[in-house]
Amino acid sequence: MLQASKLIPQGQGLARTMVQRASHLELDWDVRQKSRFDTVASDERHVGVFLPRGTVVRGGDVLVTQDGSLLRVVAAPQAVLRITACPDHPAHEQAFDLMRAAYHLGNRHVPIELRPDHLKIEPDHVLADMLRAMHLTVVEVREPFEPEAGAYGGHGAGGGDSHVHGAKDTHNHHHGHDHDHHNHDHG
């Protein structure tokens, strides 16, 4: 059995063509959150993955095997609940409804994928009923699941702009809009 014990987050530093040509592992979230597991690569090689405890594997990551070959990780489609706001509400209320749902799910420590227009969680009929009672649309679909790593977790969710802002963060951000903050007294 081939062993992989090195992870390169999102294939950083590797030539894109090398990563695209590599065999891949299609893994669901239940497997990717484990640091040790056995699987079969797309080229039918059996692979034992042995990563440091607490390591979470994300779609887009690259594993390096003992013989130096690369294995691209693909987040497998799996059953998830896709949560969207009621389309009858104005856009600002839809955003608030999703924010409120994320707050309630976070209080229950549920793994959650955050997107601008929807949330995803693993299937749970109790949570689905709670969300529907909050006037949200909940549909079970088969899609890849990349929940947030958490404030102190490993590297960020797949496809995101994951960089850390710290005391020595010296790069500037400009988002193409001006921030015009006024204090209004509505008293």
mmCIF file with all atom_site columns, N, CA, C and O in Angstrom, residues 120-168:
data_model
loop_
_atom_site.group_PDB
_atom_site.id
_atom_site.type_symbol
_atom_site.label_atom_id
_atom_site.label_alt_id
_atom_site.label_comp_id
_atom_site.label_asym_id
_atom_site.label_entity_id
_atom_site.label_seq_id
_atom_site.pdbx_PDB_ins_code
_atom_site.Cartn_x
_atom_site.Cartn_y
_atom_site.Cartn_z
_atom_site.occupancy
_atom_site.B_iso_or_equiv
_atom_site.pdbx_formal_charge
_atom_site.auth_seq_id
_atom_site.auth_comp_id
_atom_site.auth_asym_id
_atom_site.auth_atom_id
_atom_site.pdbx_PDB_model_num
ATOM 1   N N  . LYS A 1 120 ? -24.672 25.459 3.763  1.00 0.00 ? 120 LYS A N  1
ATOM 2   C CA . LYS A 1 120 ? -24.802 24.007 3.634  1.00 0.00 ? 120 LYS A CA 1
ATOM 3   C C  . LYS A 1 120 ? -24.428 23.359 4.954  1.00 0.00 ? 120 LYS A C  1
ATOM 4   O O  . LYS A 1 120 ? -23.463 23.778 5.601  1.00 0.00 ? 120 LYS A O  1
ATOM 5   N N  . ILE A 1 121 ? -25.206 22.343 5.338  1.00 0.00 ? 121 ILE A N  1
ATOM 6   C CA . ILE A 1 121 ? -24.902 21.529 6.507  1.00 0.00 ? 121 ILE A CA 1
ATOM 7   C C  . ILE A 1 121 ? -25.164 20.070 6.155  1.00 0.00 ? 121 ILE A C  1
ATOM 8   O O  . ILE A 1 121 ? -25.811 19.779 5.145  1.00 0.00 ? 121 ILE A O  1
ATOM 9   N N  . GLU A 1 122 ? -24.671 19.175 6.999  1.00 0.00 ? 122 GLU A N  1
ATOM 10  C CA . GLU A 1 122 ? -24.967 17.761 6.804  1.00 0.00 ? 122 GLU A CA 1
ATOM 11  C C  . GLU A 1 122 ? -26.434 17.522 7.146  1.00 0.00 ? 122 GLU A C  1
ATOM 12  O O  . GLU A 1 122 ? -27.020 18.254 7.958  1.00 0.00 ? 122 GLU A O  1
ATOM 13  N N  . PRO A 1 123 ? -27.075 16.520 6.545  1.00 0.00 ? 123 PRO A N  1
ATOM 14  C CA . PRO A 1 123 ? -28.500 16.272 6.785  1.00 0.00 ? 123 PRO A CA 1
ATOM 15  C C  . PRO A 1 123 ? -28.816 16.054 8.264  1.00 0.00 ? 123 PRO A C  1
ATOM 16  O O  . PRO A 1 123 ? -28.109 15.321 8.954  1.00 0.00 ? 123 PRO A O  1
ATOM 17  N N  . ASP A 1 124 ? -29.849 16.739 8.723  1.00 0.00 ? 124 ASP A N  1
ATOM 18  C CA . ASP A 1 124 ? -30.326 16.626 10.104 1.00 0.00 ? 124 ASP A CA 1
ATOM 19  C C  . ASP A 1 124 ? -31.767 17.125 10.108 1.00 0.00 ? 124 ASP A C  1
ATOM 20  O O  . ASP A 1 124 ? -32.011 18.317 9.922  1.00 0.00 ? 124 ASP A O  1
ATOM 21  N N  . HIS A 1 125 ? -32.711 16.211 10.318 1.00 0.00 ? 125 HIS A N  1
ATOM 22  C CA . HIS A 1 125 ? -34.127 16.609 10.194 1.00 0.00 ? 125 HIS A CA 1
ATOM 23  C C  . HIS A 1 125 ? -34.550 17.592 11.279 1.00 0.00 ? 125 HIS A C  1
ATOM 24  O O  . HIS A 1 125 ? -35.403 18.441 11.049 1.00 0.00 ? 125 HIS A O  1
ATOM 25  N N  . VAL A 1 126 ? -33.953 17.530 12.462 1.00 0.00 ? 126 VAL A N  1
ATOM 26  C CA . VAL A 1 126 ? -34.310 18.474 13.530 1.00 0.00 ? 126 VAL A CA 1
ATOM 27  C C  . VAL A 1 126 ? -33.881 19.888 13.146 1.00 0.00 ? 126 VAL A C  1
ATOM 28  O O  . VAL A 1 126 ? -34.656 20.846 13.278 1.00 0.00 ? 126 VAL A O  1
ATOM 29  N N  . LEU A 1 127 ? -32.644 20.018 12.646 1.00 0.00 ? 127 LEU A N  1
ATOM 30  C CA . LEU A 1 127 ? -32.160 21.334 12.216 1.00 0.00 ? 127 LEU A CA 1
ATOM 31  C C  . LEU A 1 127 ? -32.922 21.821 10.990 1.00 0.00 ? 127 LEU A C  1
ATOM 32  O O  . LEU A 1 127 ? -33.220 23.015 10.878 1.00 0.00 ? 127 LEU A O  1
ATOM 33  N N  . ALA A 1 128 ? -33.270 20.912 10.075 1.00 0.00 ? 128 ALA A N  1
ATOM 34  C CA . ALA A 1 128 ? -34.053 21.304 8.897  1.00 0.00 ? 128 ALA A CA 1
ATOM 35  C C  . ALA A 1 128 ? -35.392 21.885 9.320  1.00 0.00 ? 128 ALA A C  1
ATOM 36  O O  . ALA A 1 128 ? -35.823 22.916 8.791  1.00 0.00 ? 128 ALA A O  1
ATOM 37  N N  . ASP A 1 129 ? -36.050 21.248 10.296 1.00 0.00 ? 129 ASP A N  1
ATOM 38  C CA . ASP A 1 129 ? -37.334 21.765 10.789 1.00 0.00 ? 129 ASP A CA 1
ATOM 39  C C  . ASP A 1 129 ? -37.159 23.131 11.444 1.00 0.00 ? 129 ASP A C  1
ATOM 40  O O  . ASP A 1 129 ? -37.978 24.035 11.243 1.00 0.00 ? 129 ASP A O  1
ATOM 41  N N  . MET A 1 130 ? -36.084 23.305 12.227 1.00 0.00 ? 130 MET A N  1
ATOM 42  C CA . MET A 1 130 ? -35.824 24.598 12.868 1.00 0.00 ? 130 MET A CA 1
ATOM 43  C C  . MET A 1 130 ? -35.640 25.684 11.806 1.00 0.00 ? 130 MET A C  1
ATOM 44  O O  . MET A 1 130 ? -36.210 26.774 11.912 1.00 0.00 ? 130 MET A O  1
ATOM 45  N N  . LEU A 1 131 ? -34.875 25.385 10.760 1.00 0.00 ? 131 LEU A N  1
ATOM 46  C CA . LEU A 1 131 ? -34.603 26.369 9.712  1.00 0.00 ? 131 LEU A CA 1
ATOM 47  C C  . LEU A 1 131 ? -35.867 26.701 8.919  1.00 0.00 ? 131 LEU A C  1
ATOM 48  O O  . LEU A 1 131 ? -36.101 27.860 8.569  1.00 0.00 ? 131 LEU A O  1
ATOM 49  N N  . ARG A 1 132 ? -36.685 25.693 8.650  1.00 0.00 ? 132 ARG A N  1
ATOM 50  C CA . ARG A 1 132 ? -37.946 25.953 7.944  1.00 0.00 ? 132 ARG A CA 1
ATOM 51  C C  . ARG A 1 132 ? -38.871 26.825 8.793  1.00 0.00 ? 132 ARG A C  1
ATOM 52  O O  . ARG A 1 132 ? -39.588 27.673 8.265  1.00 0.00 ? 132 ARG A O  1
ATOM 53  N N  . ALA A 1 133 ? -38.844 26.627 10.115 1.00 0.00 ? 133 ALA A N  1
ATOM 54  C CA . ALA A 1 133 ? -39.648 27.460 11.019 1.00 0.00 ? 133 ALA A CA 1
ATOM 55  C C  . ALA A 1 133 ? -39.161 28.912 10.995 1.00 0.00 ? 133 ALA A C  1
ATOM 56  O O  . ALA A 1 133 ? -39.921 29.823 11.324 1.00 0.00 ? 133 ALA A O  1
ATOM 57  N N  . MET A 1 134 ? -37.905 29.110 10.590 1.00 0.00 ? 134 MET A N  1
ATOM 58  C CA . MET A 1 134 ? -37.337 30.461 10.453 1.00 0.00 ? 134 MET A CA 1
ATOM 59  C C  . MET A 1 134 ? -37.606 31.020 9.048  1.00 0.00 ? 134 MET A C  1
ATOM 60  O O  . MET A 1 134 ? -37.034 32.026 8.655  1.00 0.00 ? 134 MET A O  1
ATOM 61  N N  . HIS A 1 135 ? -38.482 30.366 8.293  1.00 0.00 ? 135 HIS A N  1
ATOM 62  C CA . HIS A 1 135 ? -38.893 30.780 6.941  1.00 0.00 ? 135 HIS A CA 1
ATOM 63  C C  . HIS A 1 135 ? -37.755 30.707 5.932  1.00 0.00 ? 135 HIS A C  1
ATOM 64  O O  . HIS A 1 135 ? -37.678 31.522 5.009  1.00 0.00 ? 135 HIS A O  1
ATOM 65  N N  . LEU A 1 136 ? -36.867 29.716 6.113  1.00 0.00 ? 136 LEU A N  1
ATOM 66  C CA . LEU A 1 136 ? -35.796 29.476 5.154  1.00 0.00 ? 136 LEU A CA 1
ATOM 67  C C  . LEU A 1 136 ? -36.165 28.269 4.300  1.00 0.00 ? 136 LEU A C  1
ATOM 68  O O  . LEU A 1 136 ? -36.938 27.412 4.726  1.00 0.00 ? 136 LEU A O  1
ATOM 69  N N  . THR A 1 137 ? -35.622 28.211 3.109  1.00 0.00 ? 137 THR A N  1
ATOM 70  C CA . THR A 1 137 ? -35.838 27.071 2.220  1.00 0.00 ? 137 THR A CA 1
ATOM 71  C C  . THR A 1 137 ? -34.717 26.074 2.460  1.00 0.00 ? 137 THR A C  1
ATOM 72  O O  . THR A 1 137 ? -33.533 26.437 2.413  1.00 0.00 ? 137 THR A O  1
ATOM 73  N N  . VAL A 1 138 ? -35.082 24.823 2.732  1.00 0.00 ? 138 VAL A N  1
ATOM 74  C CA . VAL A 1 138 ? -34.099 23.773 3.012  1.00 0.00 ? 138 VAL A CA 1
ATOM 75  C C  . VAL A 1 138 ? -34.350 22.630 2.036  1.00 0.00 ? 138 VAL A C  1
ATOM 76  O O  . VAL A 1 138 ? -35.442 22.074 1.992  1.00 0.00 ? 138 VAL A O  1
ATOM 77  N N  . VAL A 1 139 ? -33.325 22.291 1.236  1.00 0.00 ? 139 VAL A N  1
ATOM 78  C CA . VAL A 1 139 ? -33.446 21.247 0.233  1.00 0.00 ? 139 VAL A CA 1
ATOM 79  C C  . VAL A 1 139 ? -32.254 20.309 0.359  1.00 0.00 ? 139 VAL A C  1
ATOM 80  O O  . VAL A 1 139 ? -31.111 20.769 0.485  1.00 0.00 ? 139 VAL A O  1
ATOM 81  N N  . GLU A 1 140 ? -32.511 18.989 0.315  1.00 0.00 ? 140 GLU A N  1
ATOM 82  C CA . GLU A 1 140 ? -31.404 18.045 0.318  1.00 0.00 ? 140 GLU A CA 1
ATOM 83  C C  . GLU A 1 140 ? -30.890 17.886 -1.106 1.00 0.00 ? 140 GLU A C  1
ATOM 84  O O  . GLU A 1 140 ? -31.668 17.660 -2.034 1.00 0.00 ? 140 GLU A O  1
ATOM 85  N N  . VAL A 1 141 ? -29.569 18.049 -1.265 1.00 0.00 ? 141 VAL A N  1
ATOM 86  C CA . VAL A 1 141 ? -28.915 17.937 -2.574 1.00 0.00 ? 141 VAL A CA 1
ATOM 87  C C  . VAL A 1 141 ? -27.638 17.113 -2.407 1.00 0.00 ? 141 VAL A C  1
ATOM 88  O O  . VAL A 1 141 ? -27.211 16.838 -1.286 1.00 0.00 ? 141 VAL A O  1
ATOM 89  N N  . ARG A 1 142 ? -27.040 16.742 -3.526 1.00 0.00 ? 142 ARG A N  1
ATOM 90  C CA . ARG A 1 142 ? -25.723 16.069 -3.509 1.00 0.00 ? 142 ARG A CA 1
ATOM 91  C C  . ARG A 1 142 ? -24.707 17.042 -4.086 1.00 0.00 ? 142 ARG A C  1
ATOM 92  O O  . ARG A 1 142 ? -24.729 17.315 -5.291 1.00 0.00 ? 142 ARG A O  1
ATOM 93  N N  . GLU A 1 143 ? -23.861 17.573 -3.215 1.00 0.00 ? 143 GLU A N  1
ATOM 94  C CA . GLU A 1 143 ? -22.839 18.540 -3.610 1.00 0.00 ? 143 GLU A CA 1
ATOM 95  C C  . GLU A 1 143 ? -21.610 18.341 -2.723 1.00 0.00 ? 143 GLU A C  1
ATOM 96  O O  . GLU A 1 143 ? -21.718 17.804 -1.627 1.00 0.00 ? 143 GLU A O  1
ATOM 97  N N  . PRO A 1 144 ? -20.447 18.830 -3.179 1.00 0.00 ? 144 PRO A N  1
ATOM 98  C CA . PRO A 1 144 ? -19.279 18.806 -2.301 1.00 0.00 ? 144 PRO A CA 1
ATOM 99  C C  . PRO A 1 144 ? -19.555 19.653 -1.056 1.00 0.00 ? 144 PRO A C  1
ATOM 100 O O  . PRO A 1 144 ? -20.314 20.624 -1.120 1.00 0.00 ? 144 PRO A O  1
ATOM 101 N N  . PHE A 1 145 ? -18.961 19.276 0.066  1.00 0.00 ? 145 PHE A N  1
ATOM 102 C CA . PHE A 1 145 ? -19.171 19.971 1.335  1.00 0.00 ? 145 PHE A CA 1
ATOM 103 C C  . PHE A 1 145 ? -17.831 20.416 1.888  1.00 0.00 ? 145 PHE A C  1
ATOM 104 O O  . PHE A 1 145 ? -16.955 19.595 2.137  1.00 0.00 ? 145 PHE A O  1
ATOM 105 N N  . GLU A 1 146 ? -17.648 21.725 2.030  1.00 0.00 ? 146 GLU A N  1
ATOM 106 C CA . GLU A 1 146 ? -16.416 22.317 2.562  1.00 0.00 ? 146 GLU A CA 1
ATOM 107 C C  . GLU A 1 146 ? -16.773 23.250 3.720  1.00 0.00 ? 146 GLU A C  1
ATOM 108 O O  . GLU A 1 146 ? -16.814 24.468 3.556  1.00 0.00 ? 146 GLU A O  1
ATOM 109 N N  . PRO A 1 147 ? -17.027 22.697 4.908  1.00 0.00 ? 147 PRO A N  1
ATOM 110 C CA . PRO A 1 147 ? -17.387 23.566 6.029  1.00 0.00 ? 147 PRO A CA 1
ATOM 111 C C  . PRO A 1 147 ? -16.232 24.465 6.463  1.00 0.00 ? 147 PRO A C  1
ATOM 112 O O  . PRO A 1 147 ? -15.068 24.171 6.186  1.00 0.00 ? 147 PRO A O  1
ATOM 113 N N  . GLU A 1 148 ? -16.576 25.543 7.116  1.00 0.00 ? 148 GLU A N  1
ATOM 114 C CA . GLU A 1 148 ? -15.590 26.483 7.629  1.00 0.00 ? 148 GLU A CA 1
ATOM 115 C C  . GLU A 1 148 ? -14.639 25.782 8.582  1.00 0.00 ? 148 GLU A C  1
ATOM 116 O O  . GLU A 1 148 ? -15.033 24.888 9.316  1.00 0.00 ? 148 GLU A O  1
ATOM 117 N N  . ALA A 1 149 ? -13.380 26.221 8.583  1.00 0.00 ? 149 ALA A N  1
ATOM 118 C CA . ALA A 1 149 ? -12.376 25.635 9.467  1.00 0.00 ? 149 ALA A CA 1
ATOM 119 C C  . ALA A 1 149 ? -12.522 26.149 10.882 1.00 0.00 ? 149 ALA A C  1
ATOM 120 O O  . ALA A 1 149 ? -11.988 25.577 11.811 1.00 0.00 ? 149 ALA A O  1
ATOM 121 N N  . GLY A 1 150 ? -13.232 27.230 11.087 1.00 0.00 ? 150 GLY A N  1
ATOM 122 C CA . GLY A 1 150 ? -13.331 27.834 12.413 1.00 0.00 ? 150 GLY A CA 1
ATOM 123 C C  . GLY A 1 150 ? -12.278 28.912 12.555 1.00 0.00 ? 150 GLY A C  1
ATOM 124 O O  . GLY A 1 150 ? -11.332 28.996 11.788 1.00 0.00 ? 150 GLY A O  1
ATOM 125 N N  . ALA A 1 151 ? -12.442 29.732 13.561 1.00 0.00 ? 151 ALA A N  1
ATOM 126 C CA . ALA A 1 151 ? -11.560 30.884 13.743 1.00 0.00 ? 151 ALA A CA 1
ATOM 127 C C  . ALA A 1 151 ? -10.105 30.482 13.936 1.00 0.00 ? 151 ALA A C  1
ATOM 128 O O  . ALA A 1 151 ? -9.199  31.202 13.552 1.00 0.00 ? 151 ALA A O  1
ATOM 129 N N  . TYR A 1 152 ? -9.865  29.315 14.530 1.00 0.00 ? 152 TYR A N  1
ATOM 130 C CA . TYR A 1 152 ? -8.496  28.911 14.809 1.00 0.00 ? 152 TYR A CA 1
ATOM 131 C C  . TYR A 1 152 ? -8.114  27.639 14.086 1.00 0.00 ? 152 TYR A C  1
ATOM 132 O O  . TYR A 1 152 ? -7.066  27.068 14.333 1.00 0.00 ? 152 TYR A O  1
ATOM 133 N N  . GLY A 1 153 ? -8.981  27.164 13.176 1.00 0.00 ? 153 GLY A N  1
ATOM 134 C CA . GLY A 1 153 ? -8.737  25.903 12.473 1.00 0.00 ? 153 GLY A CA 1
ATOM 135 C C  . GLY A 1 153 ? -7.645  26.029 11.440 1.00 0.00 ? 153 GLY A C  1
ATOM 136 O O  . GLY A 1 153 ? -7.115  27.099 11.179 1.00 0.00 ? 153 GLY A O  1
ATOM 137 N N  . GLY A 1 154 ? -7.339  24.923 10.791 1.00 0.00 ? 154 GLY A N  1
ATOM 138 C CA . GLY A 1 154 ? -6.286  24.836 9.781  1.00 0.00 ? 154 GLY A CA 1
ATOM 139 C C  . GLY A 1 154 ? -6.515  25.792 8.638  1.00 0.00 ? 154 GLY A C  1
ATOM 140 O O  . GLY A 1 154 ? -7.032  26.872 8.825  1.00 0.00 ? 154 GLY A O  1
ATOM 141 N N  . HIS A 1 155 ? -6.147  25.398 7.427  1.00 0.00 ? 155 HIS A N  1
ATOM 142 C CA . HIS A 1 155 ? -6.315  26.309 6.298  1.00 0.00 ? 155 HIS A CA 1
ATOM 143 C C  . HIS A 1 155 ? -7.794  26.443 5.954  1.00 0.00 ? 155 HIS A C  1
ATOM 144 O O  . HIS A 1 155 ? -8.602  25.596 6.277  1.00 0.00 ? 155 HIS A O  1
ATOM 145 N N  . GLY A 1 156 ? -8.155  27.561 5.313  1.00 0.00 ? 156 GLY A N  1
ATOM 146 C CA . GLY A 1 156 ? -9.549  27.930 5.108  1.00 0.00 ? 156 GLY A CA 1
ATOM 147 C C  . GLY A 1 156 ? -10.319 27.029 4.170  1.00 0.00 ? 156 GLY A C  1
ATOM 148 O O  . GLY A 1 156 ? -9.782  26.122 3.564  1.00 0.00 ? 156 GLY A O  1
ATOM 149 N N  . ALA A 1 157 ? -11.600 27.296 4.061  1.00 0.00 ? 157 ALA A N  1
ATOM 150 C CA . ALA A 1 157 ? -12.486 26.511 3.206  1.00 0.00 ? 157 ALA A CA 1
ATOM 151 C C  . ALA A 1 157 ? -12.047 26.605 1.756  1.00 0.00 ? 157 ALA A C  1
ATOM 152 O O  . ALA A 1 157 ? -11.460 27.578 1.336  1.00 0.00 ? 157 ALA A O  1
ATOM 153 N N  . GLY A 1 158 ? -12.343 25.561 1.000  1.00 0.00 ? 158 GLY A N  1
ATOM 154 C CA . GLY A 1 158 ? -11.936 25.483 -0.398 1.00 0.00 ? 158 GLY A CA 1
ATOM 155 C C  . GLY A 1 158 ? -12.455 26.642 -1.214 1.00 0.00 ? 158 GLY A C  1
ATOM 156 O O  . GLY A 1 158 ? -13.561 27.110 -1.010 1.00 0.00 ? 158 GLY A O  1
ATOM 157 N N  . GLY A 1 159 ? -11.628 27.107 -2.119 1.00 0.00 ? 159 GLY A N  1
ATOM 158 C CA . GLY A 1 159 ? -12.036 28.154 -3.047 1.00 0.00 ? 159 GLY A CA 1
ATOM 159 C C  . GLY A 1 159 ? -12.044 29.535 -2.448 1.00 0.00 ? 159 GLY A C  1
ATOM 160 O O  . GLY A 1 159 ? -12.273 30.499 -3.137 1.00 0.00 ? 159 GLY A O  1
ATOM 161 N N  . GLY A 1 160 ? -11.811 29.662 -1.144 1.00 0.00 ? 160 GLY A N  1
ATOM 162 C CA . GLY A 1 160 ? -11.863 30.970 -0.515 1.00 0.00 ? 160 GLY A CA 1
ATOM 163 C C  . GLY A 1 160 ? -10.531 31.687 -0.597 1.00 0.00 ? 160 GLY A C  1
ATOM 164 O O  . GLY A 1 160 ? -9.515  31.132 -0.957 1.00 0.00 ? 160 GLY A O  1
ATOM 165 N N  . ASP A 1 161 ? -10.531 32.947 -0.240 1.00 0.00 ? 161 ASP A N  1
ATOM 166 C CA . ASP A 1 161 ? -9.315  33.739 -0.161 1.00 0.00 ? 161 ASP A CA 1
ATOM 167 C C  . ASP A 1 161 ? -8.817  33.570 1.258  1.00 0.00 ? 161 ASP A C  1
ATOM 168 O O  . ASP A 1 161 ? -9.188  34.313 2.151  1.00 0.00 ? 161 ASP A O  1
ATOM 169 N N  . SER A 1 162 ? -8.004  32.532 1.501  1.00 0.00 ? 162 SER A N  1
ATOM 170 C CA . SER A 1 162 ? -7.621  32.250 2.874  1.00 0.00 ? 162 SER A CA 1
ATOM 171 C C  . SER A 1 162 ? -6.237  32.795 3.170  1.00 0.00 ? 162 SER A C  1
ATOM 172 O O  . SER A 1 162 ? -5.237  32.278 2.713  1.00 0.00 ? 162 SER A O  1
ATOM 173 N N  . HIS A 1 163 ? -6.211  33.886 3.878  1.00 0.00 ? 163 HIS A N  1
ATOM 174 C CA . HIS A 1 163 ? -4.971  34.408 4.408  1.00 0.00 ? 163 HIS A CA 1
ATOM 175 C C  . HIS A 1 163 ? -5.254  34.966 5.785  1.00 0.00 ? 163 HIS A C  1
ATOM 176 O O  . HIS A 1 163 ? -6.381  35.300 6.110  1.00 0.00 ? 163 HIS A O  1
ATOM 177 N N  . VAL A 1 164 ? -4.226  35.030 6.589  1.00 0.00 ? 164 VAL A N  1
ATOM 178 C CA . VAL A 1 164 ? -4.400  35.428 7.977  1.00 0.00 ? 164 VAL A CA 1
ATOM 179 C C  . VAL A 1 164 ? -4.009  36.885 8.126  1.00 0.00 ? 164 VAL A C  1
ATOM 180 O O  . VAL A 1 164 ? -2.984  37.321 7.619  1.00 0.00 ? 164 VAL A O  1
ATOM 181 N N  . HIS A 1 165 ? -4.816  37.629 8.834  1.00 0.00 ? 165 HIS A N  1
ATOM 182 C CA . HIS A 1 165 ? -4.507  39.014 9.156  1.00 0.00 ? 165 HIS A CA 1
ATOM 183 C C  . HIS A 1 165 ? -3.962  39.046 10.568 1.00 0.00 ? 165 HIS A C  1
ATOM 184 O O  . HIS A 1 165 ? -4.614  38.630 11.504 1.00 0.00 ? 165 HIS A O  1
ATOM 185 N N  . GLY A 1 166 ? -2.764  39.519 10.724 1.00 0.00 ? 166 GLY A N  1
ATOM 186 C CA . GLY A 1 166 ? -2.169  39.582 12.051 1.00 0.00 ? 166 GLY A CA 1
ATOM 187 C C  . GLY A 1 166 ? -1.570  40.951 12.287 1.00 0.00 ? 166 GLY A C  1
ATOM 188 O O  . GLY A 1 166 ? -1.722  41.879 11.498 1.00 0.00 ? 166 GLY A O  1
ATOM 189 N N  . ALA A 1 167 ? -0.856  41.067 13.375 1.00 0.00 ? 167 ALA A N  1
ATOM 190 C CA . ALA A 1 167 ? -0.261  42.348 13.754 1.00 0.00 ? 167 ALA A CA 1
ATOM 191 C C  . ALA A 1 167 ? 0.735   42.823 12.701 1.00 0.00 ? 167 ALA A C  1
ATOM 192 O O  . ALA A 1 167 ? 0.921   44.010 12.518 1.00 0.00 ? 167 ALA A O  1
ATOM 193 N N  . LYS A 1 168 ? 1.383   41.897 11.991 1.00 0.00 ? 168 LYS A N  1
ATOM 194 C CA . LYS A 1 168 ? 2.382   42.281 11.006 1.00 0.00 ? 168 LYS A CA 1
ATOM 195 C C  . LYS A 1 168 ? 1.828   42.262 9.587  1.00 0.00 ? 168 LYS A C  1
ATOM 196 O O  . LYS A 1 168 ? 2.571   42.207 8.627  1.00 0.00 ? 168 LYS A O  1
#
